[in-house]
Tab-separated table of C-alpha atoms and ligand atoms in Angstrom:
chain	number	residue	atom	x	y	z
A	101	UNK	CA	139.882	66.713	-20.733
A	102	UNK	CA	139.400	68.056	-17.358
A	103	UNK	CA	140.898	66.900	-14.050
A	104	UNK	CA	139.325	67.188	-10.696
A	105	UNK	CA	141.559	67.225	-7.367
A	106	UNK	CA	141.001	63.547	-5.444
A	107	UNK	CA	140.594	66.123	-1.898
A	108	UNK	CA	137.407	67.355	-3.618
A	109	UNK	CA	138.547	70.658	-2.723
A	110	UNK	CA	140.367	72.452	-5.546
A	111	UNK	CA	138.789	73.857	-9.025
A	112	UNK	CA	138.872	71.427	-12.207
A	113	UNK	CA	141.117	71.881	-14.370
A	114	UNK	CA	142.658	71.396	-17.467
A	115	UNK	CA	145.323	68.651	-18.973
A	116	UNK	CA	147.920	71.715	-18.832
A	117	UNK	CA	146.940	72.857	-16.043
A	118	UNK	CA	147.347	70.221	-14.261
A	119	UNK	CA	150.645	68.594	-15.925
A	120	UNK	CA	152.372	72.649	-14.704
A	121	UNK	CA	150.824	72.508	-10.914
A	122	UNK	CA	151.649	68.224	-10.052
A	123	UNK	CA	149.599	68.506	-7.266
A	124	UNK	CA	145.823	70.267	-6.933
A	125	UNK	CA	145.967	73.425	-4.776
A	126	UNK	CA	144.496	71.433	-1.889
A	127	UNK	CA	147.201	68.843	-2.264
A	128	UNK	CA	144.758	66.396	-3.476
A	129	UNK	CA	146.024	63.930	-6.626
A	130	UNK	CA	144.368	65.279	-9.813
A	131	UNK	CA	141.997	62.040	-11.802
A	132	UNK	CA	140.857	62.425	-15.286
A	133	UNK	CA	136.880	63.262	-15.375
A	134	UNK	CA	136.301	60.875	-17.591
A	135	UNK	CA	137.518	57.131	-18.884
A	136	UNK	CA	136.177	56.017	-22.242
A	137	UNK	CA	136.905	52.800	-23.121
A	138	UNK	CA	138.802	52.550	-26.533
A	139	UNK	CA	136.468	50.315	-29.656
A	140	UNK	CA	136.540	46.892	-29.886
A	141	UNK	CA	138.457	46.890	-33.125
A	142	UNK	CA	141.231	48.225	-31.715
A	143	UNK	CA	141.753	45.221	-29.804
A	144	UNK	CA	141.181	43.236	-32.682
A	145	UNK	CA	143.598	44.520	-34.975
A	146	UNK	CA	146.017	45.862	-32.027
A	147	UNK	CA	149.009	42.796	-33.198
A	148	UNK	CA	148.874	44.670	-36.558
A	149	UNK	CA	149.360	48.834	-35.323
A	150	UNK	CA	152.770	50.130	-34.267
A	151	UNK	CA	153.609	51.423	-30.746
A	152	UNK	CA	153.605	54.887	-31.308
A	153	UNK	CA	149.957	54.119	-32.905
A	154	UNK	CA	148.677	52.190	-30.475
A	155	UNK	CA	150.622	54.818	-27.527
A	156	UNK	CA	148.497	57.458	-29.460
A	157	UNK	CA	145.308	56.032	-29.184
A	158	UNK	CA	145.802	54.897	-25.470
A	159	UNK	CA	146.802	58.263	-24.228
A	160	UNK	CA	144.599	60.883	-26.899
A	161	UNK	CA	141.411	61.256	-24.645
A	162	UNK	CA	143.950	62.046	-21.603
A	163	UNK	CA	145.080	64.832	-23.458
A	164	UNK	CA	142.164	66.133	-25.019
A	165	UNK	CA	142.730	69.344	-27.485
A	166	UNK	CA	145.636	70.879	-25.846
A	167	UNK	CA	148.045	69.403	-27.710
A	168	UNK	CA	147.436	69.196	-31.348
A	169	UNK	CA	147.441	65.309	-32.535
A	170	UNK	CA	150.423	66.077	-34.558
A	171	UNK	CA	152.208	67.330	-32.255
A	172	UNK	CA	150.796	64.644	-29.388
A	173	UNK	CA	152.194	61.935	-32.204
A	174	UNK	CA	156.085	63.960	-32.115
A	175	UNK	CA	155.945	63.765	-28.591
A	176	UNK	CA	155.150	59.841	-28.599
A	177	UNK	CA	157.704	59.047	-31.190
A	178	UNK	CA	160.113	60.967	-29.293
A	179	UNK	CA	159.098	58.928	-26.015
A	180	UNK	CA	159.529	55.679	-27.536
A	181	UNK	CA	163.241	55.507	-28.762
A	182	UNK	CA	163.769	52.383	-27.021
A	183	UNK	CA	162.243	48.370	-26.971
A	184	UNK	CA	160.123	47.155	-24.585
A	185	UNK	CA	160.315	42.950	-25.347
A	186	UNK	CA	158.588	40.652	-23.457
A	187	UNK	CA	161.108	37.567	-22.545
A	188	UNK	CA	160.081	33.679	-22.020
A	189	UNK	CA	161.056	33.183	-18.732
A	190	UNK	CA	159.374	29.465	-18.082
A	191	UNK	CA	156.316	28.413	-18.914
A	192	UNK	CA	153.788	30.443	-18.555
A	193	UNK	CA	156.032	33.171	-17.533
A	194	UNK	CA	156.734	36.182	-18.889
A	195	UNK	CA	158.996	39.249	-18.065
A	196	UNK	CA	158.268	42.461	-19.237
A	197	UNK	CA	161.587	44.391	-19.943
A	198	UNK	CA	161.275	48.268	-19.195
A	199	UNK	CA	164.534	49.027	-18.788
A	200	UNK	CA	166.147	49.305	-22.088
A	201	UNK	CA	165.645	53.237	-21.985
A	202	UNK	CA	168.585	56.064	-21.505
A	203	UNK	CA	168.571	55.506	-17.952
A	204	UNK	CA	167.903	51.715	-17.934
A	205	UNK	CA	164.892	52.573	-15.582
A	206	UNK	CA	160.941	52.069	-16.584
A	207	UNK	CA	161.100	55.576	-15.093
A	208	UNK	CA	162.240	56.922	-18.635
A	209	UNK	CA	159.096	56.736	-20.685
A	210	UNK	CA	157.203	58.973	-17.545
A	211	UNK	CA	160.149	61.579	-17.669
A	212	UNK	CA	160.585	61.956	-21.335
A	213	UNK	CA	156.964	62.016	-22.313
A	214	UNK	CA	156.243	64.732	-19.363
A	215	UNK	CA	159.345	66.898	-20.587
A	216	UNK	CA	157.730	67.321	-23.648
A	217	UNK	CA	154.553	68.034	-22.612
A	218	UNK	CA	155.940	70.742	-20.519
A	219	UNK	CA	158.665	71.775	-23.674
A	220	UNK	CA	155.210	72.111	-25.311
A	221	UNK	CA	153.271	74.536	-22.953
A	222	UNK	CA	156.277	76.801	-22.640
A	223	UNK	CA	157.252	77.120	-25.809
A	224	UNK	CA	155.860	80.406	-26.310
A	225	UNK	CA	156.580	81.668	-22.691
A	226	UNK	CA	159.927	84.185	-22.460
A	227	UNK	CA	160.261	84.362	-19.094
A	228	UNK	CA	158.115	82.082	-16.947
A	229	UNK	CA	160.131	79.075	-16.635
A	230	UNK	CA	159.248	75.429	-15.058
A	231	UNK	CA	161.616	74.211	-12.655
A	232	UNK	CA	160.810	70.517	-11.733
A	233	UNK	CA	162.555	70.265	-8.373
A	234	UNK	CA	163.113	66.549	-7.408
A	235	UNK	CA	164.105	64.727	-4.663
A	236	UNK	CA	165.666	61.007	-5.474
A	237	UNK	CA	166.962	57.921	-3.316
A	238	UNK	CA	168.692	56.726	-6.529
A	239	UNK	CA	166.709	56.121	-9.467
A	240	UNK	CA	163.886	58.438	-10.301
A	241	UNK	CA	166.400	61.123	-10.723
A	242	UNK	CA	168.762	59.593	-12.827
A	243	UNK	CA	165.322	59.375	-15.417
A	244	UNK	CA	164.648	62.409	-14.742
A	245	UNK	CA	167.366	63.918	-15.612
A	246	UNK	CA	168.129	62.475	-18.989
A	247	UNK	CA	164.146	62.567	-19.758
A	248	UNK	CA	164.756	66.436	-19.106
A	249	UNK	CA	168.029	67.327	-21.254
A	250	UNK	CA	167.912	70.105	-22.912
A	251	UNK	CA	163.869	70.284	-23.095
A	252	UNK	CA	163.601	74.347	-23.750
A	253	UNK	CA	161.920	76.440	-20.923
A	254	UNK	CA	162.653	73.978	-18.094
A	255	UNK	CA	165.108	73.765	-15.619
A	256	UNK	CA	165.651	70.686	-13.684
A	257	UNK	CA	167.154	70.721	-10.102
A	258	UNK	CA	167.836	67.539	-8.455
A	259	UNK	CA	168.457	66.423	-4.754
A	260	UNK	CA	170.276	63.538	-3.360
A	261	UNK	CA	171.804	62.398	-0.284
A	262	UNK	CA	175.779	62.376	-0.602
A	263	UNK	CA	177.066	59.288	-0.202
A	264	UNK	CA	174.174	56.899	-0.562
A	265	UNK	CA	173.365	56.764	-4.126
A	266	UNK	CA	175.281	54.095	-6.055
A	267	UNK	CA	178.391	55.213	-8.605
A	268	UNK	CA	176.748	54.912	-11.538
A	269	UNK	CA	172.902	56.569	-9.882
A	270	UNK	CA	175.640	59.251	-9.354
A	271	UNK	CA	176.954	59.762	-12.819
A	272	UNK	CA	173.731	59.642	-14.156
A	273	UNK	CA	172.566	62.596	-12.056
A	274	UNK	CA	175.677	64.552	-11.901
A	275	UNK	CA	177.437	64.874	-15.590
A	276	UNK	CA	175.018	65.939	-18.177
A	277	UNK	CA	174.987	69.711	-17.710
A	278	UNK	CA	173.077	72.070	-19.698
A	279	UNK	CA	169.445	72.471	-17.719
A	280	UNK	CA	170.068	70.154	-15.154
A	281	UNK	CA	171.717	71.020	-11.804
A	282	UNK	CA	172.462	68.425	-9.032
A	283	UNK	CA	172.822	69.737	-5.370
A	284	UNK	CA	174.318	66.950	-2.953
A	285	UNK	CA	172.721	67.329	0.005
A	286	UNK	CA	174.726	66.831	3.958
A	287	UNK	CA	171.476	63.960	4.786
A	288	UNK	CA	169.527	61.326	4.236
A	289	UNK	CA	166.860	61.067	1.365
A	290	UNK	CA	164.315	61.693	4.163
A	291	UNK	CA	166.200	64.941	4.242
A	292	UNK	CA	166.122	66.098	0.346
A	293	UNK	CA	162.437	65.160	0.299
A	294	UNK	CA	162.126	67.309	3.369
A	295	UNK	CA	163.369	70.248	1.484
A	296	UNK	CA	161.584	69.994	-2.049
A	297	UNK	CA	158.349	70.061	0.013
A	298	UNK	CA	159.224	72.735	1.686
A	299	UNK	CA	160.039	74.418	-1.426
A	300	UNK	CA	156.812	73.684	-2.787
A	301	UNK	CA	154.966	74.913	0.255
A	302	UNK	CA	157.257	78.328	-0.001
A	303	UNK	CA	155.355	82.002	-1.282
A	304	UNK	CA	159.060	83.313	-1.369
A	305	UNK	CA	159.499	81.043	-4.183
A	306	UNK	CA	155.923	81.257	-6.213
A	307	UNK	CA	157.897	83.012	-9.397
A	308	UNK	CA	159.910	80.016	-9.515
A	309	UNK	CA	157.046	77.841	-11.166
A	310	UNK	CA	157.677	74.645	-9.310
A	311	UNK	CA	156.753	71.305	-10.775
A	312	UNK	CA	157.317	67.835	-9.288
A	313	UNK	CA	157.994	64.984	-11.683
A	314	UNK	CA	157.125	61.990	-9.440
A	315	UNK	CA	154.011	59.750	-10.135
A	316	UNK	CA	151.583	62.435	-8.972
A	317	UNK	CA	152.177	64.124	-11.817
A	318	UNK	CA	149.609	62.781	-14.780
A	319	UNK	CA	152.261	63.402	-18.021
A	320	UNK	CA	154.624	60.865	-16.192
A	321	UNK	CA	151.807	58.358	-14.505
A	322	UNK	CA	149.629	57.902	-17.587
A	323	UNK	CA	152.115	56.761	-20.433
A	324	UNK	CA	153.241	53.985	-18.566
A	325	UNK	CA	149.849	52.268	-19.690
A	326	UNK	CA	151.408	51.800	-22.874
A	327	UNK	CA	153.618	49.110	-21.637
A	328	UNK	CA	150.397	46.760	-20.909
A	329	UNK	CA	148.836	47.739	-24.373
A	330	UNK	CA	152.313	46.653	-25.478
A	331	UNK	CA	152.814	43.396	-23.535
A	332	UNK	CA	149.323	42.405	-24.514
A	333	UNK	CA	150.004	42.897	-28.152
A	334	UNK	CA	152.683	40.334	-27.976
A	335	UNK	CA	151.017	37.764	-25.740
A	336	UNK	CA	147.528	38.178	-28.300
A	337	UNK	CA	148.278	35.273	-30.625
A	338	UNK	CA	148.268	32.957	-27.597
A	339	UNK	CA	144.588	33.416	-26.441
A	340	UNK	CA	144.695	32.954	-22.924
A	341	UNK	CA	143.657	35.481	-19.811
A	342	UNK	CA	146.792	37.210	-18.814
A	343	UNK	CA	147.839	38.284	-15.156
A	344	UNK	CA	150.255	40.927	-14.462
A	345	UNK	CA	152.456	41.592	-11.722
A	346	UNK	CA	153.837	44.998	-10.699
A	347	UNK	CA	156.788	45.601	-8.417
A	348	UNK	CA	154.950	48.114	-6.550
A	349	UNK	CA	156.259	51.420	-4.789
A	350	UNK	CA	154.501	54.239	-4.756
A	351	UNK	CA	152.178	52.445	-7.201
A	352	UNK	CA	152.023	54.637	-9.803
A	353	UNK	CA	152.344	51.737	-12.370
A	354	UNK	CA	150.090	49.004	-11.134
A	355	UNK	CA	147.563	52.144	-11.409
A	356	UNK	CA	148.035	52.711	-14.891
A	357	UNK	CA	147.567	48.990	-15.690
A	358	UNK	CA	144.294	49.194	-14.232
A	359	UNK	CA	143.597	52.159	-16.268
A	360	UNK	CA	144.153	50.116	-19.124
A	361	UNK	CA	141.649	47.692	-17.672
A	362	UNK	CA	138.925	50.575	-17.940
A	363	UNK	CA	139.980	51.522	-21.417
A	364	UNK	CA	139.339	47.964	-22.504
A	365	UNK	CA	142.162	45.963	-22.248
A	366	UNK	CA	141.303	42.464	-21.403
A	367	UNK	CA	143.702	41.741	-18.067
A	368	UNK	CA	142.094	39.384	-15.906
A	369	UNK	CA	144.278	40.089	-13.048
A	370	UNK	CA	146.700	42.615	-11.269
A	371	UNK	CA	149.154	41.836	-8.248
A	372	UNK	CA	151.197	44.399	-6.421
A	373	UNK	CA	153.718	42.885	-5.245
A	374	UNK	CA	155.730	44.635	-2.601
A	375	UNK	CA	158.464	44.309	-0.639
A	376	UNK	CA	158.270	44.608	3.657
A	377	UNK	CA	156.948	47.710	3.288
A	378	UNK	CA	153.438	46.451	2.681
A	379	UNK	CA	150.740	48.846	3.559
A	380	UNK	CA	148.506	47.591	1.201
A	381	UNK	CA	148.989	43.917	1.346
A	382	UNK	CA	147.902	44.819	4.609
A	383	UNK	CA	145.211	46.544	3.839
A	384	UNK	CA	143.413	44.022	1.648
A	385	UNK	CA	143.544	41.759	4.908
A	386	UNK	CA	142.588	43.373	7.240
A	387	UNK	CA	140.288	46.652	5.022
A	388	UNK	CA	142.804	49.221	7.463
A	389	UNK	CA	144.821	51.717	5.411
A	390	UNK	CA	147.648	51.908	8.001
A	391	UNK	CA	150.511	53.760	6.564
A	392	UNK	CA	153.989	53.165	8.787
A	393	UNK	CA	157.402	54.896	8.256
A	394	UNK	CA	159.632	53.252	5.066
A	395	UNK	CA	162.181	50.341	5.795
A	396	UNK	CA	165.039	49.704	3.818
A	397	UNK	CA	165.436	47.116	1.680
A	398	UNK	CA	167.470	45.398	-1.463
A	399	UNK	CA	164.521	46.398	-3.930
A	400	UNK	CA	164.682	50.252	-3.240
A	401	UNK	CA	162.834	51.951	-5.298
A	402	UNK	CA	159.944	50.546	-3.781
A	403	UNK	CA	160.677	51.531	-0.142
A	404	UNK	CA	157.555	53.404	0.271
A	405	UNK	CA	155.518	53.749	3.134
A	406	UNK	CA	152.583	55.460	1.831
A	407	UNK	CA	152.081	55.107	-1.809
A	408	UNK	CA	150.671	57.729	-3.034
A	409	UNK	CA	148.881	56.195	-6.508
A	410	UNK	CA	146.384	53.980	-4.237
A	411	UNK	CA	143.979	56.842	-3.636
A	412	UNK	CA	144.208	56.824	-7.641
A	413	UNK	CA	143.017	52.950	-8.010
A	414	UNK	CA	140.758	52.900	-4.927
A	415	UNK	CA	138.599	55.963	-6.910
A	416	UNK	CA	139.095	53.536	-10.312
A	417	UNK	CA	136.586	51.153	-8.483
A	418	UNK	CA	134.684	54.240	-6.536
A	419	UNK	CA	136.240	52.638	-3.024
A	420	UNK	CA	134.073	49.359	-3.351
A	421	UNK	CA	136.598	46.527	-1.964
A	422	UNK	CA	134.696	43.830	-3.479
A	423	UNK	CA	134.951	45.040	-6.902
A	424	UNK	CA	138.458	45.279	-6.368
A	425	UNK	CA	139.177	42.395	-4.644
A	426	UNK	CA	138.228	40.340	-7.889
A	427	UNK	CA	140.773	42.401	-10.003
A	428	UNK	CA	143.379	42.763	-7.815
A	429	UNK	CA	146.035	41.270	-5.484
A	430	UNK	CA	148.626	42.092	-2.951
A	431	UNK	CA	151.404	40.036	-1.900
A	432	UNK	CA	154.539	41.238	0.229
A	433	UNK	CA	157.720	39.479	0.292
A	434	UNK	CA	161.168	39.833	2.584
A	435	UNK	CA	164.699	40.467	1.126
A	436	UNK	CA	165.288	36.709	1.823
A	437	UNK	CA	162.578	35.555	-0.637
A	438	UNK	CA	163.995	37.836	-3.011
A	439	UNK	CA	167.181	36.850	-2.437
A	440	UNK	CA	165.863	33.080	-3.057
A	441	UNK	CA	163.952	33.909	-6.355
A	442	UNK	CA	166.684	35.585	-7.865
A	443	UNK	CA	168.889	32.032	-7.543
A	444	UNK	CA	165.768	30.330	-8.563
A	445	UNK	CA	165.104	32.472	-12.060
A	446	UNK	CA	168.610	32.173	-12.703
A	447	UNK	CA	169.617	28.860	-11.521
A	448	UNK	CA	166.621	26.532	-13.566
A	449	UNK	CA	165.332	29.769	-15.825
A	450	UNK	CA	168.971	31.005	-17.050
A	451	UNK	CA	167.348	34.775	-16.410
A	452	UNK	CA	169.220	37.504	-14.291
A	453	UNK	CA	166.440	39.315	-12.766
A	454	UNK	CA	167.046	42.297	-10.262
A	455	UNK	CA	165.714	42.312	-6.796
A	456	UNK	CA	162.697	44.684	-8.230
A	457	UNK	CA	161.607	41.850	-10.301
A	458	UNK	CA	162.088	38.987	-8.541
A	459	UNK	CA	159.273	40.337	-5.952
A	460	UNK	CA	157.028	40.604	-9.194
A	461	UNK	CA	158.180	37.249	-9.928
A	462	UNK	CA	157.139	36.222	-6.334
A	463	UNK	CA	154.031	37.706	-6.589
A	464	UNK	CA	153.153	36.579	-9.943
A	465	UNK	CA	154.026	32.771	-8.952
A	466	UNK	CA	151.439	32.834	-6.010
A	467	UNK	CA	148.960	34.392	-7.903
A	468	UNK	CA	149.070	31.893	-10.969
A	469	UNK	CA	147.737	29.107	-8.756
A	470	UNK	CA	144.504	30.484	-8.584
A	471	UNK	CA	144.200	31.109	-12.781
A	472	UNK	CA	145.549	27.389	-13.890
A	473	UNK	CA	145.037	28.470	-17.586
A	474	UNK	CA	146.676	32.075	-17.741
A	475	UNK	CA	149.727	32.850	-18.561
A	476	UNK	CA	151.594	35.484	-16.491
A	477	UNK	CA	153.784	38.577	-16.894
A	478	UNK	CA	155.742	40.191	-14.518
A	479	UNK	CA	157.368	43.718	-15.022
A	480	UNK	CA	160.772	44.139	-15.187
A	481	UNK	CA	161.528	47.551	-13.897
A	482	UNK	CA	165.268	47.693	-13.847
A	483	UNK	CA	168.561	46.885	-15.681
A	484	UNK	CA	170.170	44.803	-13.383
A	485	UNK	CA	173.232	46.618	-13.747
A	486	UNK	CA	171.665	49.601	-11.563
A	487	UNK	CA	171.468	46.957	-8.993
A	488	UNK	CA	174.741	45.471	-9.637
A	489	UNK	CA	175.999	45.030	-5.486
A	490	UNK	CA	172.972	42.772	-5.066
A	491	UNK	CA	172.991	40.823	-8.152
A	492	UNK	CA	176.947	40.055	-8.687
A	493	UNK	CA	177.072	38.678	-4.882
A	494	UNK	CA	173.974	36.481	-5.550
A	495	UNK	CA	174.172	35.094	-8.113
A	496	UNK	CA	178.304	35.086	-8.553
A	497	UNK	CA	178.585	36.697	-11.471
A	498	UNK	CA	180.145	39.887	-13.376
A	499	UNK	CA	177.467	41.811	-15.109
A	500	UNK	CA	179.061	43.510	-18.434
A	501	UNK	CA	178.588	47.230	-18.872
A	502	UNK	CA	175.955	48.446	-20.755
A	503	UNK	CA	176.727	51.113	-23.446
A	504	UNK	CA	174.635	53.402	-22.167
A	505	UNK	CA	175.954	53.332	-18.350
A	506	UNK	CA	180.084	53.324	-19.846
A	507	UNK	CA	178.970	56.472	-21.547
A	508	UNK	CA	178.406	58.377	-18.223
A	509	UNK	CA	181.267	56.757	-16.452
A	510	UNK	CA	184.396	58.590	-17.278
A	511	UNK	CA	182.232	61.964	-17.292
A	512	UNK	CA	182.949	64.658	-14.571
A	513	UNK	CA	180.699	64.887	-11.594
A	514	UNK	CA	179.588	68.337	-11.240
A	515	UNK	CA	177.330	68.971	-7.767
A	516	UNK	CA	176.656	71.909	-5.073
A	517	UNK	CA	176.794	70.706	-2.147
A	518	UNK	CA	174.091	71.969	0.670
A	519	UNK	CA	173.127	71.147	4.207
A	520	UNK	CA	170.086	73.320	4.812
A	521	UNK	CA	166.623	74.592	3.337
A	522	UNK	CA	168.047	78.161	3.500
A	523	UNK	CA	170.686	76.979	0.725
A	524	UNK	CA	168.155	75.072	-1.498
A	525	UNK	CA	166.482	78.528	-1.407
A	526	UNK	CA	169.272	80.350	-2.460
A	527	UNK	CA	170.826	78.310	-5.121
A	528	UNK	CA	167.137	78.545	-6.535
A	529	UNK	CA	167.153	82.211	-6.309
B	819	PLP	C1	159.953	53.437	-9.221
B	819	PLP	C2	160.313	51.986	-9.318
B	819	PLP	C3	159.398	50.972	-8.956
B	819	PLP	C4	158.038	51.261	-8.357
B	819	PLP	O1	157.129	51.843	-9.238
B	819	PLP	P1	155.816	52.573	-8.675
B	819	PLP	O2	155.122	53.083	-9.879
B	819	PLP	O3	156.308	53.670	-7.767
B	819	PLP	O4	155.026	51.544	-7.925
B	819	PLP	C5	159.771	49.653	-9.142
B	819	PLP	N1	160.997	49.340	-9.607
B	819	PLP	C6	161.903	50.271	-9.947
B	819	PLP	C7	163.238	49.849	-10.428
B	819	PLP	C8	161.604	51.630	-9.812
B	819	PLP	O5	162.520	52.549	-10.132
C-alpha cells in the first residue's frame, strides 16, 4: 500500500516508509491510496470471528506486503492483551470501554501496535535507531511509554511540563526504565511541544531518526478502527442502525470510525463531540475552518485547537460538505454540562463516567433525537481513575485503585530536568 502526503507535495510512499517519517517531507498528513471495502460475508459472519481475526482483516490492506501476515497476526495478538466491552448504560445507550489497557487510556492499542511495527522494520538495523520523541499534557505519554517498553531498536524520549501532570500521569511516565527516558521540562506543555518540533525541524539532529507517535502517525491512527468493528460485533444481534459518538481531540479516532464506514461497516452516524474548544462544531455552522488557540478544560485530552485528523476525514468525503453533513455531527459542550452529565449517568444510570465521556454522552443524547430507532454508543476513552480530582469531587465518591495504576505507585520517579531547546539537544546527543 502506498501513501500520498495530504500537502500534495511530497513523493508516495510506502506503509514503512511512512510509519518511520510520521509526517510527509512537506509536513502534509500521509492517506492511504486506496480504501477497499472488506466482503459482505465478513459482516455476516463477523459475531462468529475473534478480535485478533477480525483486527487482521480490518487493518491487512493498510499494510500491504511489508509485513508478512504472520507476523502482521503476532503483532495484533500482541496489541490486543486487554477487553474492550461494551456496557448497558440506559436504554438505548451504550458505552464503549477503551480503557482497560496498561495505561487505562484508548491511547494503548495506537502505541503498542505502532511499537511493533517499528520493532519490526528495525529489526535487522545495527545502528540506525528510531527515537519517537513526544511531547504530552498527561496522557498520550503515559501510553506511549508502556506501548514502547522494551520494543528493540527504539528509544523513547518523553516531555512534560513539571508540575502539571497528575501523580499517577507522572508515575506512568517516569518509572519504567529500560528505553524510555522522561525529561521534565521548566514550562508549560505549550513549551515541550515547542521543543519536539523544533527537534524535528533540526539537520543537527537528522542521524537521530526522529519519529512522532501522535495521531499523525498511521501505525497508531489506523488500529483504533478495530474498536468500531468490535462494538458493532456486539451490538449485531440487535438489528438496529447504530450511532457513535467520539470524544473528539485531535480527532484521530472519530477518523478511523469513518474509515470503517468506507471499509463497510454499517454506522449510520458519527458525532464529535467536543468540549469549548470547538473548531469544528463551528465549522459545520458556519462552513469556516477557524482554528483559535486551546482552552483548558476538565476533559483534557481533548484541549485541541486545531485537530489535526480533520484534513484526514474532510479528504474521506473528497471535501464535499453535503456528503458529510449526512454522516456526521458536531456538538460542543462546556465543563458545566459535563459536570451535569456526569451526576446524571451516575445518579439514574449507576455508571461513573469521566469527563471525556460524558461529552460523548452529551453528544450522543442530542444526536439520538433525530434516529428514534437506533441505538447509540458512546466511547469511553478513559479509566476514570486518570481523572480521579474531577470525578471523586462530583460525584462524592472514592474511586478504588486499579491494579495496574498501584503497580506504578510505589516505583521511583526517575526524570532530567531541562529548561531550554539547547538541553533537549544535548541529552539527545
Ligand atoms: C486522546 C484522547 C481523546 C481524544 O482523541 P482524538 O483521537 O485525539 O480525538 C479523548 N479522550 C482521551 C481520554 C484521550 O486521551
Amino acid at each position: 500500500m502506498k501513501y500520498y502526503s495530504l500537502n500534495h507535495n511530497a513523493p508516495k510512499v510506502s506503509f514503512q516508509e511512512a510509519v518511520i517519517q510520521g509526517l510527509a517531507s512537506d509536513k502534509g498528513l500521509y492517506f492511504p491510496e486506496s480504501i477497499t471495502p472488506l466482503d459482505p460475508s465478513f459482516f455476516d459472519k463477523i459475531e462468529s470471528l475473534s478480535h485478533e481475526h477480525i483486527a487482521f482483516e480490518a487493518i491487512k490492506q493498510f499494510v500491504g506486503d511489508e509485513i508478512p501476515a504472520d507476523k502482521l497476526k503476532e503483532i495484533i495478538a500482541d496489541t490486543l492483551v486487554f477487553d474492550f466491552p461494551v456496557v448497558k448504560v440506559e436504554d438505548g445507550i451504550y458505552s464503549l470501554e477503551l480503557f482497560h489497557g496498561p495505561t487505562m487510556a484508548f491511547k494503548d492499542v495506537g502505541a503498542r501496535f505502532m511499537s511493533r511495527c517499528l520493532g519490526y522494520f528495525n529489526k535487522d538495523k545495527k545502528d540506525a535507531k528510531n527515537t519517537v520523541l513526544v511531547a504530552t499534557s498527561g496522557d498520550t505519554g503515559g501510553a506511549v511509554a508502556s506501548g514502547f517498553l522494551g520494543v528493540d531498536g527504539v528509544d523513547v524520549v518523553i516531555l512534560y511540563p513539571s508540575g502539571k501532570v497528575s501523580d499517577i500521569q507522572e508515575k506512568q511516565l517516569t518509572t519504567l526504565g529500560q528505553n524510555i527516558k522522561a525529561l521534565e521540562v521548566d514550562g508549560v506543555f505549550d513549551d515541550c511541544q515547542d521543543m519536539v518540533k523544533k527537534a524535528f525541524l533540526d539537520d543537527t539532529l537528522a542521524h537521530k531518526n526522529l519519529t512522532s507517535a501522535n495521531s499523525i502517525n498511521i501505525a497508531r491512527w489506523l488500529p483504533q478502527m478495530f474498536y468500531f468493528f468490535f462494538a458493532y460485533k456486539a451490538l449485531k444481534s440487535q438489528n438496529k442502525p447504530l450511532v457513535f459518538s467520539c470524544p473528539s481531540g485531535n480527532f484521530g479516532n472519530i477518523c478511523a470510525g469513518i474509515m470503517t464506514k468506507k471499509l463497510g461497516l454499517p454506522i449510520e452516524h458519527f458525532v464529535a463531540s467536543t468540549n469549548v474548544n470547538d473548531t469544528v462544531p463551528r465549522f459545520l455552522e458556519n462552513g469556516k475552518y477557524d482554528p483559535k488557540p486551546s482552552k483548558a478544560t476538565i476533559s483534557n485530552a481533548m484541549d485541541v485547537g486545531n485537530p489535526s485528523n480533520f484534513i484526514r476525514i474532510q479528504e474521506l468525503y473528497n471535501n464535499d460538505l453535503k456528503a458529510f453533513e449526512k454522516d456526521f455531527s458536531s456538538y460542543s459542550y462546556t465543563d458545566e454540562e459535563t459536570l451535569e452529565a456526569l451526576k446524571k449517568i451516575y445518579n439514574t444510570d449507576g455508571y461513573i463516567a469521566e469527563p471525556h465521556g460524558a461529552v460523548g454522552y452529551l453528544g450522543l443524547k442530542k444526536e439520538l433525537e433525530k434516529h428514534p430507532n437506533a441505538i447509540g454508543v458512546f466511547l469511553e476513552t478513559a479509566h476514570p481513575i486518570k481523572f480521579l480530582d474531577v470525578v471523586e469531587p462530583a460525584l462524592g465518591i472514592t474511586l478504588p485503585i486499579p491494579a495496574q495504576i498501584e503497580s506504578v505507585l510505589d516505583k521511583e520517579k526517575v526524570s532530567v530536568k531541562i529548561k531550554t531547546y539547547e538541553e533537549l539537544k544535548s541529552f539527545l546527543g
